[in-house]
């Protein structure tokens, strides 16, 4: 165990998730109209940024940034050409972005951005960053002396005529990465050694296979548990692994799903579904044995069944969760909606029903 008693990388949580997309304006609008995000900030030619457009949307502690290139041949354009729309940055909020960079690069992290102070009339923000799996970056953001809309270079973006719905989404619960064959353990080691995370849960191909699209997964958590990164790799099964389908279409490793927390999943999923978000559906028979499997729960069964919400229990409590279909053309990134009622796990009891649902979708795409 590489577990040290002092947390050399104290994290205050997820600062933001940045997506590189083909059309940032329309992507931002989808997240506002379908998921209830509010317009927050903007950067582009009008603010002195010549090569790109970035739109920032917010909801409670969730901040998403959508960035697209204004011309071909830029790193952003090349990224979108290769991967389609996807997550580029998992940004982490820190108290000290210089120390975060020094501690991680000293332990072998590959720098993508040396510590830099960004200033405007709203204060100063310190930014630094390192590479992780695929082309994904971890950017460290120190914003305790910054009070602007997002960060220097951005201006407030408002639309007084557009009122997003109250969907009840609160914060990022976890972000899952898909890595290549035999790459899970090297990346587990990266999170342990470079970032001081611990492996808190593991699923092998006996938990997640048989007939089903097989995968292995290890959940990495930082010291205070605010940041959790499960890492998946494909496993040999009778059918093509869902992780393999992702790797084929994303053309490499990347973020598979972002889980967003809610305190009322029935309300959240109802609002999202009414606004066009599509969810995976398990067979109705899942609900016939649900209460036998998970025991007593506070929620009525009928709305869970109607919305297709999944339930699982562990030693500490239970959780309710539901997964969207992919949110872009390629079968790559999707979202999870999760409500935790004591449980700190990830829904292992739902894997079988869930992966059968994923397989049906893979089969319709001709990728099984
Ligand atoms: Fe998840």
XYZ file of C-alpha atoms and ligand atoms in Angstrom, residues 173-176 230 256-260 321 323 334-338 340 345-347 351 354, ligand 1:
24
model
C -20.580 12.315 -7.617
C -17.943 10.505 -9.702
C -16.367 10.446 -13.182
C -15.537 7.140 -14.840
C -13.582 4.607 -11.223
C -17.156 7.137 -20.094
C -19.668 8.753 -17.775
C -20.127 11.584 -15.334
C -22.452 10.872 -12.397
C -24.477 13.836 -11.126
C -29.480 5.491 -10.029
C -28.096 6.002 -16.813
C -23.242 9.229 -21.099
C -24.512 10.519 -17.738
C -25.602 8.838 -14.540
C -28.131 10.374 -12.172
C -27.570 9.140 -8.608
C -27.369 8.212 -2.294
C -20.936 2.044 -3.488
C -21.755 2.136 -7.203
C -24.687 -0.182 -7.848
C -24.789 -4.487 -13.262
C -27.951 -2.698 -16.690
Fe -21.235 5.431 -12.202
